[in-house]
Every structure is written in C-alpha cells, then in structure tokens.
Amino acid sequence: MNHFQYQGNDLYCEEVAVKDIAAQVGTPFYLYSHATLKRHMEAFTNALASVPHLVCYSIKANSNLAVLQTFVNLGAGFDMVSGGELFRARQVGCDPQKIVYSGVGKTEPEIEAALKAGILMFNVESPQELEVIDRVAGRLGRKAGIAIRVNPDVDPQTHPYISTGMKKAKFGINIAQALEDYRRAAALPNLEVIGVDCHIGSQLTKLSPFVDAIRKIRELVETLQQEGFAIKYLDLGGGLGITYDDEKPPSPVDYANAVIEATRGLNVTLIFEPGRMIVGNAGILVSKVLYVKQGEAKNFVIVDAAMNDLARPALYGSYQGILPVDRSNDQRMVADVVGPICESGDFLAQDREISVFRQNDLLAVSSAGAYGFTMASNYNSRPRTPEVMVKGDQVLVVRRRETYEDLIKGESIPPGL
Ligand SMILES: *Cc1c(COP(=O)(O)O)cnc(C)c1O
C-alpha cells in the first residue's frame, strides 16, 4: 500500500492531509511516512530471511535522527561514511557491531572514533588506508576488523555520477590487485581481515550488474578462504533503484533471490547497505507556488523550494515527480518548475507536463526521501526546510525550520576588520 495517496482531491500522507501540515509548519518542507519507512525496511529484511545477513542502512541517503531511530528499532545497523554519521548513529543507540564504515577518505580522527566506538568493520579503499588503520588501532591497543572494497569493473548502467564500480572510479581497489593487498593486510598486526566488500553504484534498475559483480567477487572470496583468511562477511553494498518516473527496478524479493542464488555455498554472512530503496519513496518535498509566469518560450511555475533544498535535478538532471496537493483542477500544462535561486540550474522539473498550477497552490515533489534533505545547503542564505514525519494520524516535526540566526551560527566579524 502506498502511504501517499489522494482521499478525494486531497493528497494525504498516511492519515493526515498534506495541506493541514503545510498550514501548521509552512512551506517548503520534507515529509516522511513512518509506515512506508517501516514497510520498505521489513520487505527487504524479510526477503533475506533464509540466509545469514545484516542490513546496514546507508545513513547518507537520509540521516534524520527520527528516520535512523525507526531503523534501529527494526534491528538494522548502519553503513556510515564520516565521523558525523558515526555521531548520528550513536545518538540513536545503534549497536556498534552492526556498523560498517565506507569511504575513500577516512581521516585519522574519524578512524580513531570508529575504533573507540567498536564498529564491526572498515571497508578499506586503498593500501595506504590499511596502514593508517593499523597504526591507529595499534596506538589504541585495539584490533580493527577490515574488508577491502574491491572494484569489480562492472557497468551498473546508471548515471555516471553514481557509478562507482568501474575501472575509472575513485572507489575501491581493483579486483586484480586485491589479493596482494589482502596479503599485505594479513601481515599488519592490528588488523583482522574479516570481509570482502563492494558497492557498484546507485539507482540500479537491472539485476545483471549485481550478479556479474558477485560472480567476480565470489572467486576472490573462495581464493582468500583457501589461503586461510577467515572471511566471515561479504558486503554487497547498496544501489537498488526505485521508481522515480517509469523505471521498473527489481523488487526486493527478486533482488534477494538473485543474490542468494549467486552467493550460494559461500559460508559467509551477507551485509547489505541499502539507502535509496528504503527511503526514496518514503518522502516528498512540499512547496508552494509563488508565481506562474509565461515566458517567451516556456511556462514557469516558480515555487518556494529550490536546488538548495533538493539538489538532484540540478546535480544529475534527475526526474522527480510533480503532484498537486489538491487535484481538483484536472487541466494540464507544460512547464518548468523552478526555484527562487539565482542559477539557471535551479529547477525541479523541465519541459514537464504537469497539472495546471495557480499562485499559492501547493505542490508535492515525489520520491524525495533519499538524497534530498541530506544534500540540502544554505545557498542564497536560505534557511533549510523542516523535516516532518507522519506516523498514523500524528504529525511529528523531526527537524525544525532553520532561522536566520542559524544561518550565521559560527561566523564572526573580527575586531578591527
Ligand atoms: C551511497 C552508498 C550506499 C547506498 O546507496 P543506495 O544507492 O542509496 O542504496 C551504500 N554503500 C555505499 C558504500 C555508498 O557509498
């Protein structure tokens, strides 16, 4: 069941009319459905029930504490990529033994914090990183669990900016070189080699790249096990796509079955790092139409949300659905939906057939739960939007709107300037 649905002409989130939330918190704002978050997480975990597994939700997709708490309550762990994300994970009481740490540029202080927290493993992305983790662990008198993130050189057939597993990507270590680096890791006294990791990209809508990657990686796992490495975890990353427009991504069950089949016989616990597929369609961005303008060549619907609130269209040219919050007017128009920012890249939709919008109408940008608020900035000195979670008939403001004071927090005018 979809928890963003019309009742009559009004768009609802679970049991609450979106227009009532807009009246309460103002616009623009992000809106998340708790029931959808829960359903997506449960659908994914249930699909994997027949194999030993650990789901480490990828914090960067949506890192609001209430969202993270929802997942911790369901037993999930986290995939983190920074010290800041570790801080968030600790705020919601995540079991550190369910945390994996990815990223090409981990700093020493971040590595130290993760070791002190007692995370499960580091997904290591370079030979130099192996040495730094070993040194920091030695200084702290701890052992660091590690996997090497291998780059299997498969094309995920997604947007180039979110393809991460091809030869030319900055991520991971070339699979041909990985064996040598595993041997090097084994010789370092403060590392415990426990896993193999890969993450080939995001918004994948086909199974074949996942299966191709596993085929290549499974050979490495078997070789390592034959050489006496105690490989306990195979981390397959995230990347499963969602429907923004007319994409038909594999269902969680199809994905899980393909993965289970491709890893059959490997004696490992599978780790998954889903982000977008859990939160993407659990959130919308609600905005108000400020002006409708007929330009020389185009119609413009100018709204109060902008690229600083939702960067994906500007960043990747990506498609986000545009829905009326009140659909009583069934006429259509072709327009660009744009924000107030002084950049031509500031659009939410381009040359799109949408409902006819008038001044002061409310508009919902769909599929905005992933890489939405987490990519928001204060560009043009715009306070960041609130985040609201609906749970049944409850409206929970899980991040308040920023104020102008928030904008200048930490800034100073030096005396004598
Ligand atoms: C971003 C990221 C993920 C999550 O990707 P989704 O496409 O949102 O599922 C998982 N693992 C790593 C290492 C990532 O960088």
PDB file of N, CA, C and O and ligand atoms in Angstrom, residues 58 60-61 79 81 102-103 125 149 171 197 199 201-203 237-240 273-277 371, ligand 1:
ATOM      1  N   SER A  58      22.245   2.766   4.744  1.00  0.00           N
ATOM      2  CA  SER A  58      23.241   3.765   4.363  1.00  0.00           C
ATOM      3  C   SER A  58      22.788   5.154   4.836  1.00  0.00           C
ATOM      4  O   SER A  58      21.897   5.772   4.243  1.00  0.00           O
ATOM      5  N   LYS A  60      23.785   8.115   4.659  1.00  0.00           N
ATOM      6  CA  LYS A  60      23.828   9.334   3.843  1.00  0.00           C
ATOM      7  C   LYS A  60      22.571   9.577   3.017  1.00  0.00           C
ATOM      8  O   LYS A  60      22.311  10.693   2.598  1.00  0.00           O
ATOM      9  N   ALA A  61      21.776   8.530   2.777  1.00  0.00           N
ATOM     10  CA  ALA A  61      20.572   8.711   1.969  1.00  0.00           C
ATOM     11  C   ALA A  61      19.551   9.609   2.679  1.00  0.00           C
ATOM     12  O   ALA A  61      18.890  10.437   2.046  1.00  0.00           O
ATOM     13  N   ASP A  79      25.526   1.711   7.581  1.00  0.00           N
ATOM     14  CA  ASP A  79      26.715   1.968   6.782  1.00  0.00           C
ATOM     15  C   ASP A  79      26.988   3.456   6.912  1.00  0.00           C
ATOM     16  O   ASP A  79      26.113   4.272   6.609  1.00  0.00           O
ATOM     17  N   VAL A  81      29.777   6.912   6.472  1.00  0.00           N
ATOM     18  CA  VAL A  81      30.871   7.391   5.625  1.00  0.00           C
ATOM     19  C   VAL A  81      31.614   8.585   6.223  1.00  0.00           C
ATOM     20  O   VAL A  81      32.433   9.206   5.539  1.00  0.00           O
ATOM     21  N   SER A 102      32.445   2.969   5.338  1.00  0.00           N
ATOM     22  CA  SER A 102      32.908   3.051   3.951  1.00  0.00           C
ATOM     23  C   SER A 102      33.429   4.454   3.656  1.00  0.00           C
ATOM     24  O   SER A 102      33.172   5.383   4.417  1.00  0.00           O
ATOM     25  N   GLY A 103      34.106   4.600   2.521  1.00  0.00           N
ATOM     26  CA  GLY A 103      34.534   5.939   2.086  1.00  0.00           C
ATOM     27  C   GLY A 103      36.004   5.967   1.725  1.00  0.00           C
ATOM     28  O   GLY A 103      36.829   5.358   2.405  1.00  0.00           O
ATOM     29  N   GLU A 125      39.571   1.318   1.269  1.00  0.00           N
ATOM     30  CA  GLU A 125      39.559   1.652  -0.148  1.00  0.00           C
ATOM     31  C   GLU A 125      40.931   1.927  -0.750  1.00  0.00           C
ATOM     32  O   GLU A 125      41.034   2.282  -1.917  1.00  0.00           O
ATOM     33  N   ARG A 149      37.331  -2.967  -0.012  1.00  0.00           N
ATOM     34  CA  ARG A 149      36.317  -2.678  -1.025  1.00  0.00           C
ATOM     35  C   ARG A 149      36.929  -2.928  -2.385  1.00  0.00           C
ATOM     36  O   ARG A 149      37.850  -2.216  -2.798  1.00  0.00           O
ATOM     37  N   PHE A 171      36.645   4.750  -6.403  1.00  0.00           N
ATOM     38  CA  PHE A 171      36.283   3.894  -5.277  1.00  0.00           C
ATOM     39  C   PHE A 171      36.982   2.542  -5.323  1.00  0.00           C
ATOM     40  O   PHE A 171      37.191   1.974  -6.391  1.00  0.00           O
ATOM     41  N   ASP A 197      34.192  -6.526   0.396  1.00  0.00           N
ATOM     42  CA  ASP A 197      33.135  -5.528   0.199  1.00  0.00           C
ATOM     43  C   ASP A 197      33.115  -5.039  -1.230  1.00  0.00           C
ATOM     44  O   ASP A 197      34.161  -4.952  -1.886  1.00  0.00           O
ATOM     45  N   HIS A 199      30.543  -2.078  -3.740  1.00  0.00           N
ATOM     46  CA  HIS A 199      29.335  -1.261  -3.935  1.00  0.00           C
ATOM     47  C   HIS A 199      29.510  -0.650  -5.310  1.00  0.00           C
ATOM     48  O   HIS A 199      30.419   0.148  -5.526  1.00  0.00           O
ATOM     49  N   GLY A 201      27.347   1.050  -7.430  1.00  0.00           N
ATOM     50  CA  GLY A 201      26.667   2.248  -7.928  1.00  0.00           C
ATOM     51  C   GLY A 201      25.291   2.370  -7.313  1.00  0.00           C
ATOM     52  O   GLY A 201      24.909   1.572  -6.461  1.00  0.00           O
ATOM     53  N   SER A 202      24.583   3.390  -7.742  1.00  0.00           N
ATOM     54  CA  SER A 202      23.295   3.694  -7.135  1.00  0.00           C
ATOM     55  C   SER A 202      22.218   3.770  -8.215  1.00  0.00           C
ATOM     56  O   SER A 202      22.519   3.993  -9.384  1.00  0.00           O
ATOM     57  N   GLN A 203      20.969   3.595  -7.796  1.00  0.00           N
ATOM     58  CA  GLN A 203      19.817   3.654  -8.706  1.00  0.00           C
ATOM     59  C   GLN A 203      19.985   2.647  -9.853  1.00  0.00           C
ATOM     60  O   GLN A 203      19.772   2.950 -11.029  1.00  0.00           O
ATOM     61  N   GLY A 237      27.074  -3.967  -0.516  1.00  0.00           N
ATOM     62  CA  GLY A 237      26.758  -2.559  -0.743  1.00  0.00           C
ATOM     63  C   GLY A 237      25.268  -2.325  -0.902  1.00  0.00           C
ATOM     64  O   GLY A 237      24.432  -3.156  -0.513  1.00  0.00           O
ATOM     65  N   GLY A 238      24.945  -1.193  -1.494  1.00  0.00           N
ATOM     66  CA  GLY A 238      23.535  -0.850  -1.741  1.00  0.00           C
ATOM     67  C   GLY A 238      23.318  -0.718  -3.227  1.00  0.00           C
ATOM     68  O   GLY A 238      23.921  -1.440  -4.006  1.00  0.00           O
ATOM     69  N   GLY A 239      22.469   0.213  -3.614  1.00  0.00           N
ATOM     70  CA  GLY A 239      22.374   0.543  -5.024  1.00  0.00           C
ATOM     71  C   GLY A 239      21.096   0.172  -5.733  1.00  0.00           C
ATOM     72  O   GLY A 239      20.892   0.580  -6.876  1.00  0.00           O
ATOM     73  N   LEU A 240      20.220  -0.609  -5.084  1.00  0.00           N
ATOM     74  CA  LEU A 240      18.992  -0.997  -5.775  1.00  0.00           C
ATOM     75  C   LEU A 240      18.150   0.252  -6.054  1.00  0.00           C
ATOM     76  O   LEU A 240      17.943   1.086  -5.173  1.00  0.00           O
ATOM     77  N   GLU A 273      23.834  -2.657   2.237  1.00  0.00           N
ATOM     78  CA  GLU A 273      23.864  -1.236   2.608  1.00  0.00           C
ATOM     79  C   GLU A 273      22.830  -0.451   1.813  1.00  0.00           C
ATOM     80  O   GLU A 273      23.168   0.486   1.082  1.00  0.00           O
ATOM     81  N   PRO A 274      21.553  -0.800   1.939  1.00  0.00           N
ATOM     82  CA  PRO A 274      20.553  -0.103   1.123  1.00  0.00           C
ATOM     83  C   PRO A 274      20.310   1.306   1.642  1.00  0.00           C
ATOM     84  O   PRO A 274      20.336   1.552   2.846  1.00  0.00           O
ATOM     85  N   GLY A 275      20.095   2.231   0.729  1.00  0.00           N
ATOM     86  CA  GLY A 275      19.759   3.598   1.111  1.00  0.00           C
ATOM     87  C   GLY A 275      18.489   4.017   0.400  1.00  0.00           C
ATOM     88  O   GLY A 275      17.378   3.929   0.906  1.00  0.00           O
ATOM     89  N   ARG A 276      18.691   4.409  -0.862  1.00  0.00           N
ATOM     90  CA  ARG A 276      17.594   4.936  -1.668  1.00  0.00           C
ATOM     91  C   ARG A 276      16.341   4.044  -1.669  1.00  0.00           C
ATOM     92  O   ARG A 276      15.226   4.532  -1.559  1.00  0.00           O
ATOM     93  N   MET A 277      16.538   2.727  -1.814  1.00  0.00           N
ATOM     94  CA  MET A 277      15.354   1.874  -1.963  1.00  0.00           C
ATOM     95  C   MET A 277      14.494   1.852  -0.697  1.00  0.00           C
ATOM     96  O   MET A 277      13.316   1.533  -0.750  1.00  0.00           O
ATOM     97  N   TYR A 371      18.606  11.321  -0.549  1.00  0.00           N
ATOM     98  CA  TYR A 371      19.486  12.333  -1.133  1.00  0.00           C
ATOM     99  C   TYR A 371      18.716  13.638  -1.368  1.00  0.00           C
ATOM    100  O   TYR A 371      18.927  14.332  -2.361  1.00  0.00           O
TER     101      TYR A 371
HETATM  102  C1  LIG B   1      25.751   5.629  -1.109  1.00  0.00           C
HETATM  103  C2  LIG B   1      26.197   4.268  -0.697  1.00  0.00           C
HETATM  104  C3  LIG B   1      25.263   3.269  -0.411  1.00  0.00           C
HETATM  105  C4  LIG B   1      23.782   3.453  -0.596  1.00  0.00           C
HETATM  106  O1  LIG B   1      23.445   3.515  -1.942  1.00  0.00           O
HETATM  107  P1  LIG B   1      21.919   3.494  -2.406  1.00  0.00           P
HETATM  108  O2  LIG B   1      22.006   3.594  -3.868  1.00  0.00           O
HETATM  109  O3  LIG B   1      21.253   4.660  -1.785  1.00  0.00           O
HETATM  110  O4  LIG B   1      21.335   2.200  -1.962  1.00  0.00           O
HETATM  111  C5  LIG B   1      25.740   2.062   0.058  1.00  0.00           C
HETATM  112  N1  LIG B   1      27.072   1.835   0.222  1.00  0.00           N
HETATM  113  C6  LIG B   1      27.992   2.777  -0.061  1.00  0.00           C
HETATM  114  C7  LIG B   1      29.425   2.474   0.142  1.00  0.00           C
HETATM  115  C8  LIG B   1      27.591   4.019  -0.531  1.00  0.00           C
HETATM  116  O5  LIG B   1      28.512   4.935  -0.830  1.00  0.00           O
END
